[in-house]
Amino acid sequence: MSNRPTSDESLTKFNEAFSSIEQIRGKPNKELDQYFVTKDTSLNRALLVNPDDYNHKRIITLGDMDLVALSIGLLSKPRDLAILDIDKRVSEIALNMKIDQNIRSVRFINHDIRTKMLGILNNQFDYVFIEPPMTEEGLEVGLSRAVQCAKKNEPSKIFLSFDIIDEKKHLIEEYFEKMNLTIESVKKSFNVYEHETPLEKSVSDLYVLAVSEESTETIPHHYFGPTYFRESYQKPHTYECKCGEIYSVGAKGSYSTIVELKEKGCPKCGYSENFRYTSSIPLE
């Protein structure tokens, strides 16, 4: 890694900034699949790009309780440093970064990646960092949002931190292919966590992905299915029709899959399009 803080003064400043914001951050919200990486991992993610190359560029982190934006902001002068997160605690983190750490380009966007990406963020960013929930659904919806944010008309990159159960690992590259993303490198066990993830591991891989004009998301609009780890592996799932009727889907449910429910339609009103998954985490 290059351009890591080396002088006593810069190291002290860096550590003080982290300590200050860690107190604001608090504990991980397991409902949102938050499993914090170590401070070194946060810094190492930022240093995947030479900090000088961040200068005057637009960067977005889709979820950032790992404080990667802090590392980037302390080491460089980006034109725009956007943090998008469902967790409202991040607003206070961003305010501390702007006022106390003098990172003037930082901004917070409170947004749920399960809902359609904000139009003003589409095709805007040179570098996109994301660590979605460690599920197939989390990968597809999270990566779709990253692709939407990344610039297509000039070079841009996505840094994906991710892991999934072994029997689904083949899906990772399948989604890259579906979205026309090129793998530049795979950094095995790059991310080190303070505690075990839902997969009972303390590390995960990081994928450096190149975006092109042909890159496209597979979920362009709202996503109404299970996303987080607990949701994905909890069966059966319950879905709500627009008329308010509730149906169970999956093992021991009334319908084996959501596709079957859509094909047959709601027995009460006949609706057969987007049934809403009844998540314990309301869509925002």
PDB file of C-alpha atoms in Angstrom:
ATOM      1  CA  MET A   1       0.000   0.000   0.000  1.00  0.00           C
ATOM      2  CA  SER A   2       1.243   3.515  -0.791  1.00  0.00           C
ATOM      3  CA  ASN A   3       0.678   6.903   0.830  1.00  0.00           C
ATOM      4  CA  ARG A   4      -0.210   5.382   4.192  1.00  0.00           C
ATOM      5  CA  PRO A   5       0.124   7.952   7.002  1.00  0.00           C
ATOM      6  CA  THR A   6       3.703   7.624   8.236  1.00  0.00           C
ATOM      7  CA  SER A   7       4.735  10.659  10.266  1.00  0.00           C
ATOM      8  CA  ASP A   8       3.919  10.762  13.963  1.00  0.00           C
ATOM      9  CA  GLU A   9       1.759  13.832  13.385  1.00  0.00           C
ATOM     10  CA  SER A  10      -0.303  12.319  10.552  1.00  0.00           C
ATOM     11  CA  LEU A  11      -0.710   9.006  12.376  1.00  0.00           C
ATOM     12  CA  THR A  12      -1.894  10.794  15.505  1.00  0.00           C
ATOM     13  CA  LYS A  13      -4.396  12.836  13.480  1.00  0.00           C
ATOM     14  CA  PHE A  14      -5.627   9.727  11.708  1.00  0.00           C
ATOM     15  CA  ASN A  15      -6.065   7.717  14.914  1.00  0.00           C
ATOM     16  CA  GLU A  16      -7.762  10.600  16.725  1.00  0.00           C
ATOM     17  CA  ALA A  17     -10.247  11.034  13.881  1.00  0.00           C
ATOM     18  CA  PHE A  18     -11.093   7.339  13.928  1.00  0.00           C
ATOM     19  CA  SER A  19     -11.494   7.255  17.700  1.00  0.00           C
ATOM     20  CA  SER A  20     -13.774  10.290  17.633  1.00  0.00           C
ATOM     21  CA  ILE A  21     -16.052   8.846  14.966  1.00  0.00           C
ATOM     22  CA  GLU A  22     -16.048   5.325  16.407  1.00  0.00           C
ATOM     23  CA  GLN A  23     -17.717   6.775  19.503  1.00  0.00           C
ATOM     24  CA  ILE A  24     -20.462   8.302  17.345  1.00  0.00           C
ATOM     25  CA  ARG A  25     -20.849   5.112  15.308  1.00  0.00           C
ATOM     26  CA  GLY A  26     -21.729   2.920  18.262  1.00  0.00           C
ATOM     27  CA  LYS A  27     -22.385  -0.798  17.936  1.00  0.00           C
ATOM     28  CA  PRO A  28     -23.174  -2.641  14.688  1.00  0.00           C
ATOM     29  CA  ASN A  29     -26.836  -3.121  13.834  1.00  0.00           C
ATOM     30  CA  LYS A  30     -27.090  -6.848  13.115  1.00  0.00           C
ATOM     31  CA  GLU A  31     -30.567  -6.359  11.592  1.00  0.00           C
ATOM     32  CA  LEU A  32     -28.806  -4.442   8.801  1.00  0.00           C
ATOM     33  CA  ASP A  33     -25.991  -7.017   8.514  1.00  0.00           C
ATOM     34  CA  GLN A  34     -23.419  -4.605   9.951  1.00  0.00           C
ATOM     35  CA  TYR A  35     -20.162  -6.321  10.899  1.00  0.00           C
ATOM     36  CA  PHE A  36     -17.426  -3.720  11.283  1.00  0.00           C
ATOM     37  CA  VAL A  37     -14.022  -4.240   9.698  1.00  0.00           C
ATOM     38  CA  THR A  38     -10.830  -3.313  11.521  1.00  0.00           C
ATOM     39  CA  LYS A  39      -9.350   0.158  11.242  1.00  0.00           C
ATOM     40  CA  ASP A  40      -6.496  -1.222   9.117  1.00  0.00           C
ATOM     41  CA  THR A  41      -8.978  -2.778   6.690  1.00  0.00           C
ATOM     42  CA  SER A  42     -10.861   0.507   6.371  1.00  0.00           C
ATOM     43  CA  LEU A  43      -7.623   2.287   5.546  1.00  0.00           C
ATOM     44  CA  ASN A  44      -6.499  -0.456   3.173  1.00  0.00           C
ATOM     45  CA  ARG A  45      -9.752  -0.185   1.224  1.00  0.00           C
ATOM     46  CA  ALA A  46      -9.147   3.525   0.745  1.00  0.00           C
ATOM     47  CA  LEU A  47      -5.579   2.829  -0.377  1.00  0.00           C
ATOM     48  CA  LEU A  48      -6.693   0.533  -3.193  1.00  0.00           C
ATOM     49  CA  VAL A  49      -6.435   3.762  -5.171  1.00  0.00           C
ATOM     50  CA  ASN A  50      -3.492   6.133  -4.892  1.00  0.00           C
ATOM     51  CA  PRO A  51      -4.969   9.000  -2.839  1.00  0.00           C
ATOM     52  CA  ASP A  52      -3.710  11.514  -5.416  1.00  0.00           C
ATOM     53  CA  ASP A  53      -6.035   9.858  -7.938  1.00  0.00           C
ATOM     54  CA  TYR A  54      -9.032  10.661  -5.727  1.00  0.00           C
ATOM     55  CA  ASN A  55      -8.350  14.392  -6.003  1.00  0.00           C
ATOM     56  CA  HIS A  56     -11.113  16.227  -7.892  1.00  0.00           C
ATOM     57  CA  LYS A  57     -12.987  12.941  -8.459  1.00  0.00           C
ATOM     58  CA  ARG A  58     -16.456  11.862  -7.347  1.00  0.00           C
ATOM     59  CA  ILE A  59     -16.627   8.974  -4.872  1.00  0.00           C
ATOM     60  CA  ILE A  60     -19.596   7.238  -3.270  1.00  0.00           C
ATOM     61  CA  THR A  61     -19.786   4.594  -0.564  1.00  0.00           C
ATOM     62  CA  LEU A  62     -23.020   2.586  -0.568  1.00  0.00           C
ATOM     63  CA  GLY A  63     -23.155   1.897   3.142  1.00  0.00           C
ATOM     64  CA  ASP A  64     -20.187   3.066   5.177  1.00  0.00           C
ATOM     65  CA  MET A  65     -20.301   2.157   8.836  1.00  0.00           C
ATOM     66  CA  ASP A  66     -16.758   0.879   8.169  1.00  0.00           C
ATOM     67  CA  LEU A  67     -15.615   4.515   7.731  1.00  0.00           C
ATOM     68  CA  VAL A  68     -13.863   4.123   4.374  1.00  0.00           C
ATOM     69  CA  ALA A  69     -14.989   7.627   3.404  1.00  0.00           C
ATOM     70  CA  LEU A  70     -13.176   8.970   6.461  1.00  0.00           C
ATOM     71  CA  SER A  71      -9.899   7.422   5.288  1.00  0.00           C
ATOM     72  CA  ILE A  72     -10.398   8.797   1.779  1.00  0.00           C
ATOM     73  CA  GLY A  73     -11.275  12.256   3.073  1.00  0.00           C
ATOM     74  CA  LEU A  74      -8.248  12.429   5.368  1.00  0.00           C
ATOM     75  CA  LEU A  75      -5.848  11.346   2.612  1.00  0.00           C
ATOM     76  CA  SER A  76      -7.147  13.247  -0.423  1.00  0.00           C
ATOM     77  CA  LYS A  77      -9.271  16.104  -1.769  1.00  0.00           C
ATOM     78  CA  PRO A  78     -12.134  14.601  -3.758  1.00  0.00           C
ATOM     79  CA  ARG A  79     -14.599  16.863  -5.518  1.00  0.00           C
ATOM     80  CA  ASP A  80     -17.494  14.906  -4.035  1.00  0.00           C
ATOM     81  CA  LEU A  81     -17.449  12.332  -1.223  1.00  0.00           C
ATOM     82  CA  ALA A  82     -20.967  10.921  -0.896  1.00  0.00           C
ATOM     83  CA  ILE A  83     -22.023   8.449   1.796  1.00  0.00           C
ATOM     84  CA  LEU A  84     -25.312   6.674   1.114  1.00  0.00           C
ATOM     85  CA  ASP A  85     -26.737   4.639   3.985  1.00  0.00           C
ATOM     86  CA  ILE A  86     -30.023   3.465   5.484  1.00  0.00           C
ATOM     87  CA  ASP A  87     -28.571   3.972   8.996  1.00  0.00           C
ATOM     88  CA  LYS A  88     -29.352   7.506  10.176  1.00  0.00           C
ATOM     89  CA  ARG A  89     -26.385   7.450  12.566  1.00  0.00           C
ATOM     90  CA  VAL A  90     -24.241   8.124   9.511  1.00  0.00           C
ATOM     91  CA  SER A  91     -25.619  11.680   9.303  1.00  0.00           C
ATOM     92  CA  GLU A  92     -23.822  12.533  12.552  1.00  0.00           C
ATOM     93  CA  ILE A  93     -20.676  10.781  11.313  1.00  0.00           C
ATOM     94  CA  ALA A  94     -20.730  12.852   8.116  1.00  0.00           C
ATOM     95  CA  LEU A  95     -21.276  16.050  10.118  1.00  0.00           C
ATOM     96  CA  ASN A  96     -18.254  15.241  12.306  1.00  0.00           C
ATOM     97  CA  MET A  97     -16.186  14.581   9.173  1.00  0.00           C
ATOM     98  CA  LYS A  98     -17.203  17.902   7.649  1.00  0.00           C
ATOM     99  CA  ILE A  99     -16.822  20.093  10.759  1.00  0.00           C
ATOM    100  CA  ASP A 100     -14.287  18.437  13.063  1.00  0.00           C
ATOM    101  CA  GLN A 101     -12.140  16.681  10.441  1.00  0.00           C
ATOM    102  CA  ASN A 102     -12.431  19.496   7.867  1.00  0.00           C
ATOM    103  CA  ILE A 103     -13.531  17.153   5.058  1.00  0.00           C
ATOM    104  CA  ARG A 104     -15.640  19.724   3.224  1.00  0.00           C
ATOM    105  CA  SER A 105     -16.661  17.573   0.252  1.00  0.00           C
ATOM    106  CA  VAL A 106     -18.473  14.928   2.320  1.00  0.00           C
ATOM    107  CA  ARG A 107     -22.268  14.599   2.184  1.00  0.00           C
ATOM    108  CA  PHE A 108     -24.762  12.105   3.587  1.00  0.00           C
ATOM    109  CA  ILE A 109     -27.656  10.628   1.605  1.00  0.00           C
ATOM    110  CA  ASN A 110     -30.200   8.665   3.643  1.00  0.00           C
ATOM    111  CA  HIS A 111     -31.359   5.994   1.211  1.00  0.00           C
ATOM    112  CA  ASP A 112     -32.384   2.335   1.223  1.00  0.00           C
ATOM    113  CA  ILE A 113     -30.704   0.367  -1.591  1.00  0.00           C
ATOM    114  CA  ARG A 114     -33.836  -1.766  -1.902  1.00  0.00           C
ATOM    115  CA  THR A 115     -35.595   1.265  -3.378  1.00  0.00           C
ATOM    116  CA  LYS A 116     -34.862   2.676  -6.815  1.00  0.00           C
ATOM    117  CA  MET A 117     -31.621   4.644  -6.970  1.00  0.00           C
ATOM    118  CA  LEU A 118     -32.025   8.417  -6.896  1.00  0.00           C
ATOM    119  CA  GLY A 119     -31.854   9.729 -10.452  1.00  0.00           C
ATOM    120  CA  ILE A 120     -29.350  12.461  -9.585  1.00  0.00           C
ATOM    121  CA  LEU A 121     -26.838   9.777  -8.520  1.00  0.00           C
ATOM    122  CA  ASN A 122     -26.989   7.723 -11.717  1.00  0.00           C
ATOM    123  CA  ASN A 123     -23.846   7.646 -13.882  1.00  0.00           C
ATOM    124  CA  GLN A 124     -22.038  10.164 -11.651  1.00  0.00           C
ATOM    125  CA  PHE A 125     -19.156   8.517  -9.782  1.00  0.00           C
ATOM    126  CA  ASP A 126     -15.565   7.579 -10.599  1.00  0.00           C
ATOM    127  CA  TYR A 127     -15.192   5.194  -7.643  1.00  0.00           C
ATOM    128  CA  VAL A 128     -17.933   3.218  -5.900  1.00  0.00           C
ATOM    129  CA  PHE A 129     -17.397   1.258  -2.671  1.00  0.00           C
ATOM    130  CA  ILE A 130     -19.989  -1.275  -1.503  1.00  0.00           C
ATOM    131  CA  GLU A 131     -20.359  -4.141   0.954  1.00  0.00           C
ATOM    132  CA  PRO A 132     -23.900  -5.517   0.524  1.00  0.00           C
ATOM    133  CA  PRO A 133     -25.607  -8.124   2.727  1.00  0.00           C
ATOM    134  CA  MET A 134     -23.939 -11.528   2.328  1.00  0.00           C
ATOM    135  CA  THR A 135     -26.823 -13.101   0.393  1.00  0.00           C
ATOM    136  CA  GLU A 136     -27.596 -13.682  -3.277  1.00  0.00           C
ATOM    137  CA  GLU A 137     -30.322 -11.056  -3.123  1.00  0.00           C
ATOM    138  CA  GLY A 138     -28.047  -8.604  -1.325  1.00  0.00           C
ATOM    139  CA  LEU A 139     -25.373  -9.092  -3.975  1.00  0.00           C
ATOM    140  CA  GLU A 140     -27.717  -8.492  -6.904  1.00  0.00           C
ATOM    141  CA  VAL A 141     -29.514  -5.455  -5.525  1.00  0.00           C
ATOM    142  CA  GLY A 142     -26.341  -3.919  -4.048  1.00  0.00           C
ATOM    143  CA  LEU A 143     -24.280  -4.440  -7.184  1.00  0.00           C
ATOM    144  CA  SER A 144     -27.141  -3.091  -9.306  1.00  0.00           C
ATOM    145  CA  ARG A 145     -27.107   0.137  -7.288  1.00  0.00           C
ATOM    146  CA  ALA A 146     -23.320   0.379  -7.604  1.00  0.00           C
ATOM    147  CA  VAL A 147     -23.543  -0.014 -11.386  1.00  0.00           C
ATOM    148  CA  GLN A 148     -26.246   2.652 -11.522  1.00  0.00           C
ATOM    149  CA  CYS A 149     -24.019   5.122  -9.654  1.00  0.00           C
ATOM    150  CA  ALA A 150     -20.820   4.421 -11.621  1.00  0.00           C
ATOM    151  CA  LYS A 151     -19.895   6.492 -14.659  1.00  0.00           C
ATOM    152  CA  LYS A 152     -20.375   4.629 -17.946  1.00  0.00           C
ATOM    153  CA  ASN A 153     -19.021   7.228 -20.362  1.00  0.00           C
ATOM    154  CA  GLU A 154     -15.527   7.267 -18.838  1.00  0.00           C
ATOM    155  CA  PRO A 155     -13.439   4.840 -16.752  1.00  0.00           C
ATOM    156  CA  SER A 156     -14.848   4.013 -13.329  1.00  0.00           C
ATOM    157  CA  LYS A 157     -14.409   1.264 -10.761  1.00  0.00           C
ATOM    158  CA  ILE A 158     -16.492  -0.618  -8.219  1.00  0.00           C
ATOM    159  CA  PHE A 159     -14.852  -2.025  -5.080  1.00  0.00           C
ATOM    160  CA  LEU A 160     -17.068  -4.860  -3.858  1.00  0.00           C
ATOM    161  CA  SER A 161     -16.450  -6.422  -0.439  1.00  0.00           C
ATOM    162  CA  PHE A 162     -18.434  -9.634  -0.275  1.00  0.00           C
ATOM    163  CA  ASP A 163     -18.786 -13.252   0.780  1.00  0.00           C
ATOM    164  CA  ILE A 164     -21.565 -15.826   0.487  1.00  0.00           C
ATOM    165  CA  ILE A 165     -22.246 -19.426   1.501  1.00  0.00           C
ATOM    166  CA  ASP A 166     -19.979 -21.850  -0.374  1.00  0.00           C
ATOM    167  CA  GLU A 167     -22.698 -23.452  -2.510  1.00  0.00           C
ATOM    168  CA  LYS A 168     -23.569 -20.039  -3.966  1.00  0.00           C
ATOM    169  CA  LYS A 169     -20.066 -18.687  -4.632  1.00  0.00           C
ATOM    170  CA  HIS A 170     -20.435 -19.383  -8.364  1.00  0.00           C
ATOM    171  CA  LEU A 171     -23.168 -16.747  -8.454  1.00  0.00           C
ATOM    172  CA  ILE A 172     -20.702 -13.929  -7.801  1.00  0.00           C
ATOM    173  CA  GLU A 173     -19.031 -14.116 -11.206  1.00  0.00           C
ATOM    174  CA  GLU A 174     -22.365 -14.922 -12.848  1.00  0.00           C
ATOM    175  CA  TYR A 175     -23.716 -11.562 -11.698  1.00  0.00           C
ATOM    176  CA  PHE A 176     -20.550  -9.823 -12.892  1.00  0.00           C
ATOM    177  CA  GLU A 177     -21.148 -11.349 -16.319  1.00  0.00           C
ATOM    178  CA  LYS A 178     -24.851 -10.440 -16.337  1.00  0.00           C
ATOM    179  CA  MET A 179     -23.998  -6.814 -15.545  1.00  0.00           C
ATOM    180  CA  ASN A 180     -21.047  -6.663 -17.979  1.00  0.00           C
ATOM    181  CA  LEU A 181     -18.474  -5.935 -15.287  1.00  0.00           C
ATOM    182  CA  THR A 182     -14.826  -6.881 -15.773  1.00  0.00           C
ATOM    183  CA  ILE A 183     -12.853  -8.328 -12.868  1.00  0.00           C
ATOM    184  CA  GLU A 184      -9.573  -6.435 -12.540  1.00  0.00           C
ATOM    185  CA  SER A 185      -8.462  -8.304  -9.439  1.00  0.00           C
ATOM    186  CA  VAL A 186      -9.715 -10.421  -6.549  1.00  0.00           C
ATOM    187  CA  LYS A 187      -8.097  -9.789  -3.172  1.00  0.00           C
ATOM    188  CA  LYS A 188      -8.639 -12.891  -1.069  1.00  0.00           C
ATOM    189  CA  SER A 189      -9.350 -12.427   2.655  1.00  0.00           C
ATOM    190  CA  PHE A 190      -8.762  -8.685   2.207  1.00  0.00           C
ATOM    191  CA  ASN A 191     -11.417  -7.597   4.682  1.00  0.00           C
ATOM    192  CA  VAL A 192     -10.767  -8.456   8.325  1.00  0.00           C
ATOM    193  CA  TYR A 193     -13.703  -8.082  10.732  1.00  0.00           C
ATOM    194  CA  GLU A 194     -13.727  -7.235  14.411  1.00  0.00           C
ATOM    195  CA  HIS A 195     -16.198 -10.089  14.985  1.00  0.00           C
ATOM    196  CA  GLU A 196     -17.523 -13.031  12.982  1.00  0.00           C
ATOM    197  CA  THR A 197     -19.858 -12.374  10.053  1.00  0.00           C
ATOM    198  CA  PRO A 198     -23.157 -14.279   9.605  1.00  0.00           C
ATOM    199  CA  LEU A 199     -21.097 -16.861   7.694  1.00  0.00           C
ATOM    200  CA  GLU A 200     -19.091 -17.512  10.875  1.00  0.00           C
ATOM    201  CA  LYS A 201     -15.925 -16.099   9.307  1.00  0.00           C
ATOM    202  CA  SER A 202     -13.707 -13.177  10.222  1.00  0.00           C
ATOM    203  CA  VAL A 203     -12.561 -12.333   6.665  1.00  0.00           C
ATOM    204  CA  SER A 204     -14.071 -11.742   3.219  1.00  0.00           C
ATOM    205  CA  ASP A 205     -12.807 -11.076  -0.302  1.00  0.00           C
ATOM    206  CA  LEU A 206     -12.666  -7.791  -2.193  1.00  0.00           C
ATOM    207  CA  TYR A 207     -13.356  -7.549  -5.933  1.00  0.00           C
ATOM    208  CA  VAL A 208     -12.051  -4.686  -8.064  1.00  0.00           C
ATOM    209  CA  LEU A 209     -14.459  -4.301 -10.991  1.00  0.00           C
ATOM    210  CA  ALA A 210     -14.121  -2.155 -14.107  1.00  0.00           C
ATOM    211  CA  VAL A 211     -17.270  -0.490 -15.425  1.00  0.00           C
ATOM    212  CA  SER A 212     -17.834   0.170 -19.142  1.00  0.00           C
ATOM    213  CA  GLU A 213     -20.484   1.636 -21.445  1.00  0.00           C
ATOM    214  CA  GLU A 214     -21.980  -1.866 -21.699  1.00  0.00           C
ATOM    215  CA  SER A 215     -22.358  -2.288 -17.930  1.00  0.00           C
ATOM    216  CA  THR A 216     -25.968  -2.386 -16.775  1.00  0.00           C
ATOM    217  CA  GLU A 217     -27.882  -3.215 -13.603  1.00  0.00           C
ATOM    218  CA  THR A 218     -30.219  -6.211 -13.373  1.00  0.00           C
ATOM    219  CA  ILE A 219     -32.541  -4.503 -10.843  1.00  0.00           C
ATOM    220  CA  PRO A 220     -33.282  -1.000 -12.170  1.00  0.00           C
ATOM    221  CA  HIS A 221     -36.334  -0.289  -9.996  1.00  0.00           C
ATOM    222  CA  HIS A 222     -37.564  -1.054  -6.469  1.00  0.00           C
ATOM    223  CA  TYR A 223     -36.738  -4.477  -5.049  1.00  0.00           C
ATOM    224  CA  PHE A 224     -39.476  -6.114  -2.975  1.00  0.00           C
ATOM    225  CA  GLY A 225     -37.873  -9.380  -1.819  1.00  0.00           C
ATOM    226  CA  PRO A 226     -35.761 -10.534   1.154  1.00  0.00           C
ATOM    227  CA  THR A 227     -32.305  -8.957   1.245  1.00  0.00           C
ATOM    228  CA  TYR A 228     -30.588  -9.329   4.602  1.00  0.00           C
ATOM    229  CA  PHE A 229     -29.028 -12.560   5.848  1.00  0.00           C
ATOM    230  CA  ARG A 230     -31.652 -13.380   8.458  1.00  0.00           C
ATOM    231  CA  GLU A 231     -34.445 -12.686   5.979  1.00  0.00           C
ATOM    232  CA  SER A 232     -32.915 -14.687   3.144  1.00  0.00           C
ATOM    233  CA  TYR A 233     -32.509 -17.881   5.150  1.00  0.00           C
ATOM    234  CA  GLN A 234     -35.718 -17.626   7.171  1.00  0.00           C
ATOM    235  CA  LYS A 235     -38.526 -19.665   5.571  1.00  0.00           C
ATOM    236  CA  PRO A 236     -41.298 -19.350   4.662  1.00  0.00           C
ATOM    237  CA  HIS A 237     -41.324 -15.722   3.508  1.00  0.00           C
ATOM    238  CA  THR A 238     -44.465 -13.640   3.691  1.00  0.00           C
ATOM    239  CA  TYR A 239     -45.573 -11.328   0.883  1.00  0.00           C
ATOM    240  CA  GLU A 240     -48.364  -8.756   0.826  1.00  0.00           C
ATOM    241  CA  CYS A 241     -50.626  -8.053  -2.144  1.00  0.00           C
ATOM    242  CA  LYS A 242     -51.657  -4.465  -2.899  1.00  0.00           C
ATOM    243  CA  CYS A 243     -55.126  -5.408  -1.603  1.00  0.00           C
ATOM    244  CA  GLY A 244     -53.584  -6.226   1.794  1.00  0.00           C
ATOM    245  CA  GLU A 245     -53.865 -10.019   1.603  1.00  0.00           C
ATOM    246  CA  ILE A 246     -50.831 -11.884   3.029  1.00  0.00           C
ATOM    247  CA  TYR A 247     -49.332 -15.040   1.466  1.00  0.00           C
ATOM    248  CA  SER A 248     -46.579 -17.389   2.684  1.00  0.00           C
ATOM    249  CA  VAL A 249     -43.959 -18.437   0.127  1.00  0.00           C
ATOM    250  CA  GLY A 250     -41.303 -21.149   0.388  1.00  0.00           C
ATOM    251  CA  ALA A 251     -40.931 -24.286   2.481  1.00  0.00           C
ATOM    252  CA  LYS A 252     -44.284 -25.139   4.121  1.00  0.00           C
ATOM    253  CA  GLY A 253     -45.824 -22.034   2.550  1.00  0.00           C
ATOM    254  CA  SER A 254     -48.944 -21.717   0.410  1.00  0.00           C
ATOM    255  CA  TYR A 255     -46.745 -21.155  -2.657  1.00  0.00           C
ATOM    256  CA  SER A 256     -43.359 -22.729  -3.345  1.00  0.00           C
ATOM    257  CA  THR A 257     -41.850 -19.604  -4.952  1.00  0.00           C
ATOM    258  CA  ILE A 258     -42.739 -15.958  -5.547  1.00  0.00           C
ATOM    259  CA  VAL A 259     -42.856 -16.818  -9.272  1.00  0.00           C
ATOM    260  CA  GLU A 260     -45.660 -19.296  -8.584  1.00  0.00           C
ATOM    261  CA  LEU A 261     -47.596 -16.660  -6.627  1.00  0.00           C
ATOM    262  CA  LYS A 262     -47.240 -14.165  -9.487  1.00  0.00           C
ATOM    263  CA  GLU A 263     -48.266 -16.745 -12.081  1.00  0.00           C
ATOM    264  CA  LYS A 264     -51.414 -17.712 -10.167  1.00  0.00           C
ATOM    265  CA  GLY A 265     -52.173 -14.212  -8.941  1.00  0.00           C
ATOM    266  CA  CYS A 266     -53.898 -13.094  -5.765  1.00  0.00           C
ATOM    267  CA  PRO A 267     -57.029 -15.248  -5.254  1.00  0.00           C
ATOM    268  CA  LYS A 268     -58.763 -12.294  -3.626  1.00  0.00           C
ATOM    269  CA  CYS A 269     -58.221  -9.521  -6.203  1.00  0.00           C
ATOM    270  CA  GLY A 270     -56.408 -11.148  -9.143  1.00  0.00           C
ATOM    271  CA  TYR A 271     -53.287  -8.942  -8.871  1.00  0.00           C
ATOM    272  CA  SER A 272     -50.169 -10.664 -10.254  1.00  0.00           C
ATOM    273  CA  GLU A 273     -47.289  -8.173 -10.386  1.00  0.00           C
ATOM    274  CA  ASN A 274     -45.158  -6.888  -7.490  1.00  0.00           C
ATOM    275  CA  PHE A 275     -46.001  -8.531  -4.172  1.00  0.00           C
ATOM    276  CA  ARG A 276     -44.214  -6.765  -1.301  1.00  0.00           C
ATOM    277  CA  TYR A 277     -41.987  -8.806   0.999  1.00  0.00           C
ATOM    278  CA  THR A 278     -42.987  -8.086   4.600  1.00  0.00           C
ATOM    279  CA  SER A 279     -39.542  -7.251   5.961  1.00  0.00           C
ATOM    280  CA  SER A 280     -39.001  -6.377   9.614  1.00  0.00           C
ATOM    281  CA  ILE A 281     -36.911  -3.502   8.226  1.00  0.00           C
ATOM    282  CA  PRO A 282     -39.416  -1.127   6.553  1.00  0.00           C
ATOM    283  CA  LEU A 283     -38.546   0.214   3.111  1.00  0.00           C
ATOM    284  CA  GLU A 284     -37.421   3.833   3.290  1.00  0.00           C
TER     285      GLU A 284
END
